Amino acid sequence: MKVLLTGREGQLGTALQASLPEGVTLIATGRSELNLSDAAACRQAVLEHRPDWVLNAGAYTAVDRAESEAELAMAINAGAPQAFAEALAETGGRLLQVSTDFVFNGAQGSPYRPDQPLQPLGVYGATKAAGETAALALPGARVLRTSWVYGPVGKNFCLTMLRLHAAKAASGEPLSVVADQVGCPTATHTLASACWRAIGADAAGGLSNAAAGNDTAGNEGPRILHWSDAGAASWYDFAVAIGELGVAAGLLERAAAVKPLTTADYPTPAERPSYSLLDCTTSRQALSLAPLHWRSALAEVLARIPAADP
Ligand SMILES: NC(=O)c1ccc[n+]([C@@H]2O[C@H](COP(=O)([O-])OP(=O)(O)OC[C@H]3O[C@@H](n4cnc5c(N)ncnc54)[C@H](OP(=O)(O)O)[C@@H]3O)[C@@H](O)[C@H]2O)c1
């Protein structure tokens, strides 16, 4: 199977390369090989490589900055999947578009199912929602939504909190973290497994259609998948666990005290959903992947960070 990967240097892109299944020929692209804001280049890459799948892990992910760079965010997050979908329609390839819990507004107060209507709150969520629509115009495309992604490399909440725990514990100050936004952290290594399974690249060979039946194009399994680690957490809970498990993993001498904040205490340019848990029940069945609780996944991520790193 030939796979064209975007976002090679991103968190997910890195994990996907680290878990490359046997039999996959990977064309891994980063910004310097394929600029996702250039629709013609995206189309050309498909026509040139003729992949079985495009795995679009690259994205404009700066949620707050997107509020003032809407055009660029839209070009990358919606223009690129549209160009991929159009070119793949010509070559007969398929598309896995990675998306986000931020396509929902968080107001319903219970986990979101894959088939629920989208109501993004900010520019980033709106561009990712437009990317989903563009991708799904291709009959063989799939969308995989995830949430609160972090791993042992890249820019993410976990690595930031490890640094802040160390600094605040040393200065004796508390670490203040928002406690009224609830979702679920997702480790890049579990997400990468779900992506490979979603395109049928790993040893299991694809989705079980027992859970959701075939789509209108006759492709096995659901077209929209949800994948996050199991359980639920606020950013505050996640920060506390990073401190506790960071000490246990030998990455921190001591954890700082963590002080809960409200969203109103910590205003950001982009509004975020207050409750964006993804209901992964049918997707986990379709993917035949057992969920790992987010604390266990966190322990696994921390074990992959060299002790000098934070
Ligand atoms: N991070 C999260 O919490 C989160 C939550 C839910 C869903 N997601 C989704 O999960 C997927 C993977 O996210 P991630 O956390 O791995 O993101 P990430 O670490 O920010 O990586 C995104 C990658 O896309 C690349 N990129 C950005 N603009 C580009 C452009 N114009 N041309 C080519 N490459 C470009 C970035 O390259 P540069 O480093 O050069 O900018 C980066 O390597 C994305 O679809 C994201 O929307 C993420």
mmCIF file of C-alpha atoms and ligand atoms in Angstrom:
data_model
loop_
_atom_site.group_PDB
_atom_site.id
_atom_site.type_symbol
_atom_site.label_atom_id
_atom_site.label_comp_id
_atom_site.label_asym_id
_atom_site.label_seq_id
_atom_site.Cartn_x
_atom_site.Cartn_y
_atom_site.Cartn_z
ATOM 1 C CA MET A 1 0.000 0.000 0.000
ATOM 2 C CA LYS A 2 1.355 3.420 -0.964
ATOM 3 C CA VAL A 3 0.557 6.248 1.481
ATOM 4 C CA LEU A 4 1.234 9.951 1.002
ATOM 5 C CA LEU A 5 1.611 11.476 4.472
ATOM 6 C CA THR A 6 1.430 15.202 5.205
ATOM 7 C CA GLY A 7 2.625 16.871 8.402
ATOM 8 C CA ARG A 8 5.658 14.619 8.676
ATOM 9 C CA GLU A 9 7.259 16.765 11.399
ATOM 10 C CA GLY A 10 4.087 17.256 13.441
ATOM 11 C CA GLN A 11 3.137 15.321 16.567
ATOM 12 C CA LEU A 12 0.931 12.810 14.769
ATOM 13 C CA GLY A 13 3.157 12.651 11.688
ATOM 14 C CA THR A 14 6.101 11.697 13.894
ATOM 15 C CA ALA A 15 4.107 8.940 15.637
ATOM 16 C CA LEU A 16 2.802 7.604 12.331
ATOM 17 C CA GLN A 17 6.334 7.225 11.003
ATOM 18 C CA ALA A 18 7.454 5.564 14.254
ATOM 19 C CA SER A 19 4.707 2.937 13.909
ATOM 20 C CA LEU A 20 4.863 2.325 10.164
ATOM 21 C CA PRO A 21 3.130 -0.987 9.423
ATOM 22 C CA GLU A 22 4.876 -3.573 7.307
ATOM 23 C CA GLY A 23 4.001 -3.368 3.645
ATOM 24 C CA VAL A 24 3.388 0.393 3.612
ATOM 25 C CA THR A 25 5.423 2.467 1.193
ATOM 26 C CA LEU A 26 5.424 5.892 2.772
ATOM 27 C CA ILE A 27 5.940 9.187 1.000
ATOM 28 C CA ALA A 28 6.320 11.433 4.026
ATOM 29 C CA THR A 29 6.026 15.136 3.302
ATOM 30 C CA GLY A 30 6.581 18.181 5.459
ATOM 31 C CA ARG A 31 6.148 21.838 4.654
ATOM 32 C CA SER A 32 9.311 21.974 2.534
ATOM 33 C CA GLU A 33 8.169 19.176 0.194
ATOM 34 C CA LEU A 34 4.477 19.998 0.048
ATOM 35 C CA ASN A 35 3.007 23.297 1.179
ATOM 36 C CA LEU A 36 -0.588 22.602 2.167
ATOM 37 C CA SER A 37 -1.607 26.200 1.459
ATOM 38 C CA ASP A 38 -0.813 25.544 -2.218
ATOM 39 C CA ALA A 39 -3.791 23.654 -3.656
ATOM 40 C CA ALA A 40 -2.109 23.136 -7.022
ATOM 41 C CA ALA A 41 0.881 21.512 -5.303
ATOM 42 C CA CYS A 42 -1.443 19.202 -3.309
ATOM 43 C CA ARG A 43 -3.156 18.142 -6.508
ATOM 44 C CA GLN A 44 0.177 17.658 -8.271
ATOM 45 C CA ALA A 45 1.533 15.480 -5.442
ATOM 46 C CA VAL A 46 -1.410 13.097 -5.836
ATOM 47 C CA LEU A 47 -1.109 12.963 -9.616
ATOM 48 C CA GLU A 48 2.633 12.364 -9.376
ATOM 49 C CA HIS A 49 2.687 9.714 -6.627
ATOM 50 C CA ARG A 50 -0.750 8.144 -7.210
ATOM 51 C CA PRO A 51 -1.018 6.933 -3.587
ATOM 52 C CA ASP A 52 -3.594 4.400 -2.407
ATOM 53 C CA TRP A 53 -4.266 6.772 0.495
ATOM 54 C CA VAL A 54 -3.422 10.340 1.398
ATOM 55 C CA LEU A 55 -3.089 10.510 5.184
ATOM 56 C CA ASN A 56 -3.554 14.197 5.873
ATOM 57 C CA ALA A 57 -2.000 14.694 9.316
ATOM 58 C CA GLY A 58 -0.697 18.179 8.489
ATOM 59 C CA ALA A 59 -2.825 21.110 9.545
ATOM 60 C CA TYR A 60 -2.895 24.694 10.725
ATOM 61 C CA THR A 61 -3.238 23.916 14.456
ATOM 62 C CA ALA A 62 -2.620 27.295 16.131
ATOM 63 C CA VAL A 63 -6.132 27.675 17.551
ATOM 64 C CA ASP A 64 -5.739 31.246 18.844
ATOM 65 C CA ARG A 65 -3.634 32.577 15.962
ATOM 66 C CA ALA A 66 -6.223 31.243 13.503
ATOM 67 C CA GLU A 67 -8.595 33.967 14.698
ATOM 68 C CA SER A 68 -6.391 36.536 12.934
ATOM 69 C CA GLU A 69 -5.161 34.293 10.077
ATOM 70 C CA ALA A 70 -8.456 32.873 8.900
ATOM 71 C CA GLU A 71 -7.591 32.880 5.226
ATOM 72 C CA LEU A 72 -4.352 30.939 5.689
ATOM 73 C CA ALA A 73 -5.972 28.504 8.139
ATOM 74 C CA MET A 74 -8.807 27.893 5.665
ATOM 75 C CA ALA A 75 -6.386 27.311 2.782
ATOM 76 C CA ILE A 76 -4.427 24.723 4.786
ATOM 77 C CA ASN A 77 -7.275 23.030 6.669
ATOM 78 C CA ALA A 78 -9.938 23.042 3.933
ATOM 79 C CA GLY A 79 -8.195 23.914 0.651
ATOM 80 C CA ALA A 80 -5.684 21.070 0.952
ATOM 81 C CA PRO A 81 -8.225 18.288 1.648
ATOM 82 C CA GLN A 82 -10.377 19.643 -1.165
ATOM 83 C CA ALA A 83 -7.448 19.496 -3.586
ATOM 84 C CA PHE A 84 -6.531 15.995 -2.367
ATOM 85 C CA ALA A 85 -10.124 14.793 -2.721
ATOM 86 C CA GLU A 86 -10.458 16.181 -6.245
ATOM 87 C CA ALA A 87 -7.164 14.689 -7.424
ATOM 88 C CA LEU A 88 -7.840 11.336 -5.710
ATOM 89 C CA ALA A 89 -11.174 11.170 -7.522
ATOM 90 C CA GLU A 90 -9.122 11.124 -10.745
ATOM 91 C CA THR A 91 -6.498 8.618 -9.601
ATOM 92 C CA GLY A 92 -8.820 6.282 -7.657
ATOM 93 C CA GLY A 93 -7.042 6.786 -4.326
ATOM 94 C CA ARG A 94 -8.561 7.440 -0.919
ATOM 95 C CA LEU A 95 -8.187 10.079 1.791
ATOM 96 C CA LEU A 96 -7.964 9.959 5.583
ATOM 97 C CA GLN A 97 -8.623 13.457 6.890
ATOM 98 C CA VAL A 98 -7.686 13.954 10.554
ATOM 99 C CA SER A 99 -10.071 16.305 12.350
ATOM 100 C CA THR A 100 -10.906 17.632 15.772
ATOM 101 C CA ASP A 101 -13.396 17.824 18.644
ATOM 102 C CA PHE A 102 -13.353 21.603 18.032
ATOM 103 C CA VAL A 103 -15.883 21.098 15.203
ATOM 104 C CA PHE A 104 -18.454 20.885 18.045
ATOM 105 C CA ASN A 105 -19.543 23.766 20.266
ATOM 106 C CA GLY A 106 -19.465 21.805 23.523
ATOM 107 C CA ALA A 107 -22.913 22.916 24.600
ATOM 108 C CA GLN A 108 -24.744 19.576 24.679
ATOM 109 C CA GLY A 109 -23.012 18.340 27.833
ATOM 110 C CA SER A 110 -22.726 14.712 26.710
ATOM 111 C CA PRO A 111 -20.239 12.991 24.386
ATOM 112 C CA TYR A 112 -20.591 13.808 20.675
ATOM 113 C CA ARG A 113 -21.410 10.981 18.273
ATOM 114 C CA PRO A 114 -19.772 10.943 14.834
ATOM 115 C CA ASP A 115 -23.069 11.718 13.051
ATOM 116 C CA GLN A 116 -23.969 14.853 15.001
ATOM 117 C CA PRO A 117 -24.175 18.262 13.320
ATOM 118 C CA LEU A 118 -21.088 20.466 13.466
ATOM 119 C CA GLN A 119 -21.145 23.852 15.179
ATOM 120 C CA PRO A 120 -17.587 25.105 15.600
ATOM 121 C CA LEU A 121 -17.022 28.069 17.901
ATOM 122 C CA GLY A 122 -13.866 29.539 16.394
ATOM 123 C CA VAL A 123 -11.994 29.935 13.131
ATOM 124 C CA TYR A 124 -9.827 26.827 13.647
ATOM 125 C CA GLY A 125 -12.890 24.617 14.216
ATOM 126 C CA ALA A 126 -14.665 26.198 11.240
ATOM 127 C CA THR A 127 -11.729 25.511 8.931
ATOM 128 C CA LYS A 128 -11.488 21.898 10.150
ATOM 129 C CA ALA A 129 -15.254 21.456 9.644
ATOM 130 C CA ALA A 130 -14.882 22.795 6.086
ATOM 131 C CA GLY A 131 -11.988 20.348 5.608
ATOM 132 C CA GLU A 132 -14.226 17.451 6.642
ATOM 133 C CA THR A 133 -16.898 18.456 4.136
ATOM 134 C CA ALA A 134 -14.312 18.824 1.381
ATOM 135 C CA ALA A 135 -12.776 15.435 2.181
ATOM 136 C CA LEU A 136 -16.110 13.622 2.358
ATOM 137 C CA ALA A 137 -16.992 14.815 -1.158
ATOM 138 C CA LEU A 138 -14.677 11.966 -2.205
ATOM 139 C CA PRO A 139 -16.681 8.731 -1.815
ATOM 140 C CA GLY A 140 -13.640 6.787 -0.585
ATOM 141 C CA ALA A 141 -12.647 9.342 2.054
ATOM 142 C CA ARG A 142 -12.749 8.934 5.823
ATOM 143 C CA VAL A 143 -12.620 11.525 8.576
ATOM 144 C CA LEU A 144 -11.061 10.620 11.918
ATOM 145 C CA ARG A 145 -11.735 13.136 14.702
ATOM 146 C CA THR A 146 -9.586 13.240 17.777
ATOM 147 C CA SER A 147 -8.989 15.497 20.772
ATOM 148 C CA TRP A 148 -6.300 17.082 22.972
ATOM 149 C CA VAL A 149 -3.377 15.458 21.139
ATOM 150 C CA TYR A 150 -0.007 15.196 22.876
ATOM 151 C CA GLY A 151 3.080 13.025 22.628
ATOM 152 C CA PRO A 152 6.738 12.842 23.584
ATOM 153 C CA VAL A 153 7.779 15.389 20.917
ATOM 154 C CA GLY A 154 6.347 18.585 19.494
ATOM 155 C CA LYS A 155 4.516 21.496 21.012
ATOM 156 C CA ASN A 156 1.874 20.267 23.398
ATOM 157 C CA PHE A 157 0.220 20.721 26.781
ATOM 158 C CA CYS A 158 2.025 17.781 28.398
ATOM 159 C CA LEU A 159 5.537 19.001 27.584
ATOM 160 C CA THR A 160 4.601 22.562 28.548
ATOM 161 C CA MET A 161 3.206 21.365 31.889
ATOM 162 C CA LEU A 162 6.333 19.312 32.632
ATOM 163 C CA ARG A 163 8.425 22.471 32.176
ATOM 164 C CA LEU A 164 6.012 24.551 34.271
ATOM 165 C CA HIS A 165 5.808 21.946 37.062
ATOM 166 C CA ALA A 166 9.603 22.013 37.334
ATOM 167 C CA ALA A 167 9.783 25.834 37.334
ATOM 168 C CA LYS A 168 6.860 26.438 39.715
ATOM 169 C CA ALA A 169 7.894 23.681 42.139
ATOM 170 C CA ALA A 170 11.313 25.353 42.321
ATOM 171 C CA SER A 171 9.840 28.823 42.943
ATOM 172 C CA GLY A 172 7.120 27.551 45.307
ATOM 173 C CA GLU A 173 4.329 29.120 43.240
ATOM 174 C CA PRO A 174 1.182 27.251 42.166
ATOM 175 C CA LEU A 175 0.515 26.352 38.564
ATOM 176 C CA SER A 176 -2.851 27.749 37.433
ATOM 177 C CA VAL A 177 -4.846 25.695 34.934
ATOM 178 C CA VAL A 178 -8.369 25.890 33.535
ATOM 179 C CA ALA A 179 -10.698 23.413 35.262
ATOM 180 C CA ASP A 180 -14.020 24.041 33.499
ATOM 181 C CA GLN A 181 -13.181 22.710 30.027
ATOM 182 C CA VAL A 182 -13.675 18.958 29.773
ATOM 183 C CA GLY A 183 -12.489 16.639 27.031
ATOM 184 C CA CYS A 184 -10.075 13.754 26.692
ATOM 185 C CA PRO A 185 -6.313 13.755 26.183
ATOM 186 C CA THR A 186 -5.164 11.532 23.323
ATOM 187 C CA ALA A 187 -1.639 10.193 23.028
ATOM 188 C CA THR A 188 -0.057 10.257 19.587
ATOM 189 C CA HIS A 189 0.885 6.567 19.711
ATOM 190 C CA THR A 190 -2.708 5.391 20.246
ATOM 191 C CA LEU A 191 -3.941 7.874 17.631
ATOM 192 C CA ALA A 192 -1.364 6.634 15.122
ATOM 193 C CA SER A 193 -2.596 3.044 15.641
ATOM 194 C CA ALA A 194 -6.157 4.180 14.976
ATOM 195 C CA CYS A 195 -5.078 5.983 11.780
ATOM 196 C CA TRP A 196 -3.226 2.972 10.405
ATOM 197 C CA ARG A 197 -6.175 0.737 11.251
ATOM 198 C CA ALA A 198 -8.609 3.218 9.650
ATOM 199 C CA ILE A 199 -6.868 2.880 6.306
ATOM 200 C CA GLY A 200 -6.459 -0.881 6.596
ATOM 201 C CA ALA A 201 -2.680 -0.651 6.600
ATOM 202 C CA ASP A 202 -1.892 -2.675 9.692
ATOM 203 C CA ALA A 203 -1.922 -6.426 10.192
ATOM 204 C CA ALA A 204 -5.643 -6.476 11.027
ATOM 205 C CA GLY A 205 -6.299 -5.221 7.497
ATOM 206 C CA GLY A 206 -9.093 -2.724 7.953
ATOM 207 C CA LEU A 207 -12.360 -1.896 9.636
ATOM 208 C CA SER A 208 -14.853 -4.330 10.946
ATOM 209 C CA ASN A 209 -18.159 -3.572 9.238
ATOM 210 C CA ALA A 210 -20.133 -5.244 11.988
ATOM 211 C CA ALA A 211 -20.453 -1.948 13.847
ATOM 212 C CA ALA A 212 -21.606 0.417 11.186
ATOM 213 C CA GLY A 213 -22.177 -1.278 7.860
ATOM 214 C CA ASN A 214 -20.845 -0.240 4.503
ATOM 215 C CA ASP A 215 -20.928 3.307 3.204
ATOM 216 C CA THR A 216 -22.622 4.393 0.014
ATOM 217 C CA ALA A 217 -19.451 3.794 -2.003
ATOM 218 C CA GLY A 218 -19.386 0.185 -0.819
ATOM 219 C CA ASN A 219 -16.371 0.825 1.406
ATOM 220 C CA GLU A 220 -16.279 -1.113 4.616
ATOM 221 C CA GLY A 221 -17.081 0.652 7.852
ATOM 222 C CA PRO A 222 -18.105 4.153 8.873
ATOM 223 C CA ARG A 223 -16.891 7.254 7.047
ATOM 224 C CA ILE A 224 -16.554 9.360 10.191
ATOM 225 C CA LEU A 225 -14.596 7.908 13.090
ATOM 226 C CA HIS A 226 -13.939 9.221 16.582
ATOM 227 C CA TRP A 227 -10.739 8.348 18.389
ATOM 228 C CA SER A 228 -9.588 9.577 21.766
ATOM 229 C CA ASP A 229 -8.128 7.778 24.742
ATOM 230 C CA ALA A 230 -10.681 6.560 27.307
ATOM 231 C CA GLY A 231 -12.130 8.568 30.165
ATOM 232 C CA ALA A 232 -12.621 12.294 30.612
ATOM 233 C CA ALA A 233 -10.584 15.106 32.099
ATOM 234 C CA SER A 234 -10.375 18.829 32.533
ATOM 235 C CA TRP A 235 -7.113 20.584 31.659
ATOM 236 C CA TYR A 236 -6.665 20.894 35.441
ATOM 237 C CA ASP A 237 -7.003 17.104 35.900
ATOM 238 C CA PHE A 238 -4.548 16.549 33.069
ATOM 239 C CA ALA A 239 -2.036 18.974 34.619
ATOM 240 C CA VAL A 240 -2.311 17.272 38.036
ATOM 241 C CA ALA A 241 -1.761 13.844 36.464
ATOM 242 C CA ILE A 242 1.247 15.118 34.480
ATOM 243 C CA GLY A 243 2.784 16.264 37.757
ATOM 244 C CA GLU A 244 2.069 13.002 39.618
ATOM 245 C CA LEU A 245 3.100 10.676 36.807
ATOM 246 C CA GLY A 246 6.011 12.943 35.845
ATOM 247 C CA VAL A 247 7.466 12.416 39.330
ATOM 248 C CA ALA A 248 6.805 8.662 39.116
ATOM 249 C CA ALA A 249 8.562 8.542 35.725
ATOM 250 C CA GLY A 250 11.624 10.335 37.104
ATOM 251 C CA LEU A 251 11.078 13.387 34.870
ATOM 252 C CA LEU A 252 10.297 15.725 37.791
ATOM 253 C CA GLU A 253 11.797 15.957 41.245
ATOM 254 C CA ARG A 254 8.591 17.458 42.595
ATOM 255 C CA ALA A 255 5.235 18.466 41.164
ATOM 256 C CA ALA A 256 3.945 21.998 41.687
ATOM 257 C CA ALA A 257 0.619 22.625 43.396
ATOM 258 C CA VAL A 258 -2.044 23.057 40.723
ATOM 259 C CA LYS A 259 -4.668 25.777 41.175
ATOM 260 C CA PRO A 260 -7.953 25.500 39.250
ATOM 261 C CA LEU A 261 -8.941 28.469 37.079
ATOM 262 C CA THR A 262 -12.148 29.199 35.223
ATOM 263 C CA THR A 263 -12.237 29.973 31.504
ATOM 264 C CA ALA A 264 -13.282 33.501 32.463
ATOM 265 C CA ASP A 265 -10.055 33.843 34.504
ATOM 266 C CA TYR A 266 -7.966 32.920 31.474
ATOM 267 C CA PRO A 267 -9.358 34.632 28.361
ATOM 268 C CA THR A 268 -7.986 33.500 24.977
ATOM 269 C CA PRO A 269 -8.562 34.909 21.463
ATOM 270 C CA ALA A 270 -10.450 31.749 20.409
ATOM 271 C CA GLU A 271 -13.443 30.461 22.327
ATOM 272 C CA ARG A 272 -13.117 26.771 23.172
ATOM 273 C CA PRO A 273 -15.853 24.159 23.701
ATOM 274 C CA SER A 274 -16.495 23.608 27.411
ATOM 275 C CA TYR A 275 -17.357 19.916 26.940
ATOM 276 C CA SER A 276 -15.995 18.258 23.826
ATOM 277 C CA LEU A 277 -15.823 14.571 24.692
ATOM 278 C CA LEU A 278 -16.066 12.370 21.616
ATOM 279 C CA ASP A 279 -18.263 9.291 21.791
ATOM 280 C CA CYS A 280 -15.880 6.676 20.412
ATOM 281 C CA THR A 281 -18.051 3.602 21.049
ATOM 282 C CA THR A 282 -18.928 2.636 17.478
ATOM 283 C CA SER A 283 -15.541 3.728 16.125
ATOM 284 C CA ARG A 284 -13.663 1.566 18.618
ATOM 285 C CA GLN A 285 -15.790 -1.394 17.552
ATOM 286 C CA ALA A 286 -15.258 -0.648 13.878
ATOM 287 C CA LEU A 287 -11.516 -0.239 14.386
ATOM 288 C CA SER A 288 -11.386 -3.305 16.693
ATOM 289 C CA LEU A 289 -9.067 -1.347 18.965
ATOM 290 C CA ALA A 290 -9.332 -1.504 22.731
ATOM 291 C CA PRO A 291 -9.224 1.897 24.416
ATOM 292 C CA LEU A 292 -6.524 2.819 26.892
ATOM 293 C CA HIS A 293 -7.475 5.112 29.775
ATOM 294 C CA TRP A 294 -5.845 8.513 29.277
ATOM 295 C CA ARG A 295 -3.799 8.177 32.508
ATOM 296 C CA SER A 296 -2.307 4.886 31.293
ATOM 297 C CA ALA A 297 -1.595 6.427 27.900
ATOM 298 C CA LEU A 298 0.025 9.393 29.678
ATOM 299 C CA ALA A 299 2.294 7.030 31.635
ATOM 300 C CA GLU A 300 3.327 5.432 28.327
ATOM 301 C CA VAL A 301 4.089 8.833 26.770
ATOM 302 C CA LEU A 302 6.119 9.933 29.806
ATOM 303 C CA ALA A 303 8.135 6.704 29.595
ATOM 304 C CA ARG A 304 9.159 7.749 26.062
ATOM 305 C CA ILE A 305 10.547 11.140 27.131
ATOM 306 C CA PRO A 306 14.262 11.190 27.932
ATOM 307 C CA ALA A 307 14.831 12.393 31.525
ATOM 308 C CA ALA A 308 16.804 15.494 30.459
ATOM 309 C CA ASP A 309 14.104 16.744 28.064
ATOM 310 C CA PRO A 310 11.625 18.775 30.101
HETATM 311 N N1 LIG B 1 -2.983 19.073 18.596
HETATM 312 C C1 LIG B 1 -4.208 18.821 19.037
HETATM 313 O O1 LIG B 1 -4.507 18.983 20.221
HETATM 314 C C2 LIG B 1 -5.257 18.294 18.114
HETATM 315 C C3 LIG B 1 -6.550 18.026 18.626
HETATM 316 C C4 LIG B 1 -7.510 17.503 17.771
HETATM 317 C C5 LIG B 1 -7.220 17.277 16.447
HETATM 318 N N2 LIG B 1 -5.974 17.575 15.963
HETATM 319 C C6 LIG B 1 -5.697 17.323 14.549
HETATM 320 O O2 LIG B 1 -4.765 16.266 14.488
HETATM 321 C C7 LIG B 1 -3.931 16.439 13.338
HETATM 322 C C8 LIG B 1 -2.488 16.350 13.759
HETATM 323 O O3 LIG B 1 -2.226 17.379 14.708
HETATM 324 P P1 LIG B 1 -0.815 17.543 15.411
HETATM 325 O O4 LIG B 1 -1.093 17.765 16.843
HETATM 326 O O5 LIG B 1 0.098 16.471 14.965
HETATM 327 O O6 LIG B 1 -0.386 18.939 14.791
HETATM 328 P P2 LIG B 1 1.054 19.633 14.774
HETATM 329 O O7 LIG B 1 1.969 18.966 15.706
HETATM 330 O O8 LIG B 1 0.785 21.089 14.885
HETATM 331 O O9 LIG B 1 1.547 19.295 13.312
HETATM 332 C C9 LIG B 1 0.958 19.865 12.181
HETATM 333 C C10 LIG B 1 1.963 19.768 11.076
HETATM 334 O O10 LIG B 1 1.369 20.396 9.921
HETATM 335 C C11 LIG B 1 2.402 21.158 9.329
HETATM 336 N N3 LIG B 1 1.917 22.278 8.547
HETATM 337 C C12 LIG B 1 1.300 23.393 8.977
HETATM 338 N N4 LIG B 1 1.101 24.225 7.948
HETATM 339 C C13 LIG B 1 1.597 23.600 6.848
HETATM 340 C C14 LIG B 1 1.693 23.942 5.495
HETATM 341 N N5 LIG B 1 1.240 25.120 5.027
HETATM 342 N N6 LIG B 1 2.251 23.067 4.638
HETATM 343 C C15 LIG B 1 2.736 21.880 5.066
HETATM 344 N N7 LIG B 1 2.698 21.503 6.356
HETATM 345 C C16 LIG B 1 2.129 22.368 7.229
HETATM 346 C C17 LIG B 1 3.222 21.677 10.486
HETATM 347 O O11 LIG B 1 4.462 22.074 9.998
HETATM 348 P P3 LIG B 1 5.242 23.301 10.685
HETATM 349 O O12 LIG B 1 5.780 22.720 11.970
HETATM 350 O O13 LIG B 1 6.279 23.628 9.663
HETATM 351 O O14 LIG B 1 4.239 24.376 10.902
HETATM 352 C C18 LIG B 1 3.273 20.469 11.386
HETATM 353 O O15 LIG B 1 4.364 19.636 11.056
HETATM 354 C C19 LIG B 1 -4.355 17.773 12.714
HETATM 355 O O16 LIG B 1 -5.276 17.510 11.694
HETATM 356 C C20 LIG B 1 -5.055 18.491 13.838
HETATM 357 O O17 LIG B 1 -6.011 19.399 13.337
HETATM 358 C C21 LIG B 1 -4.975 18.052 16.777
#
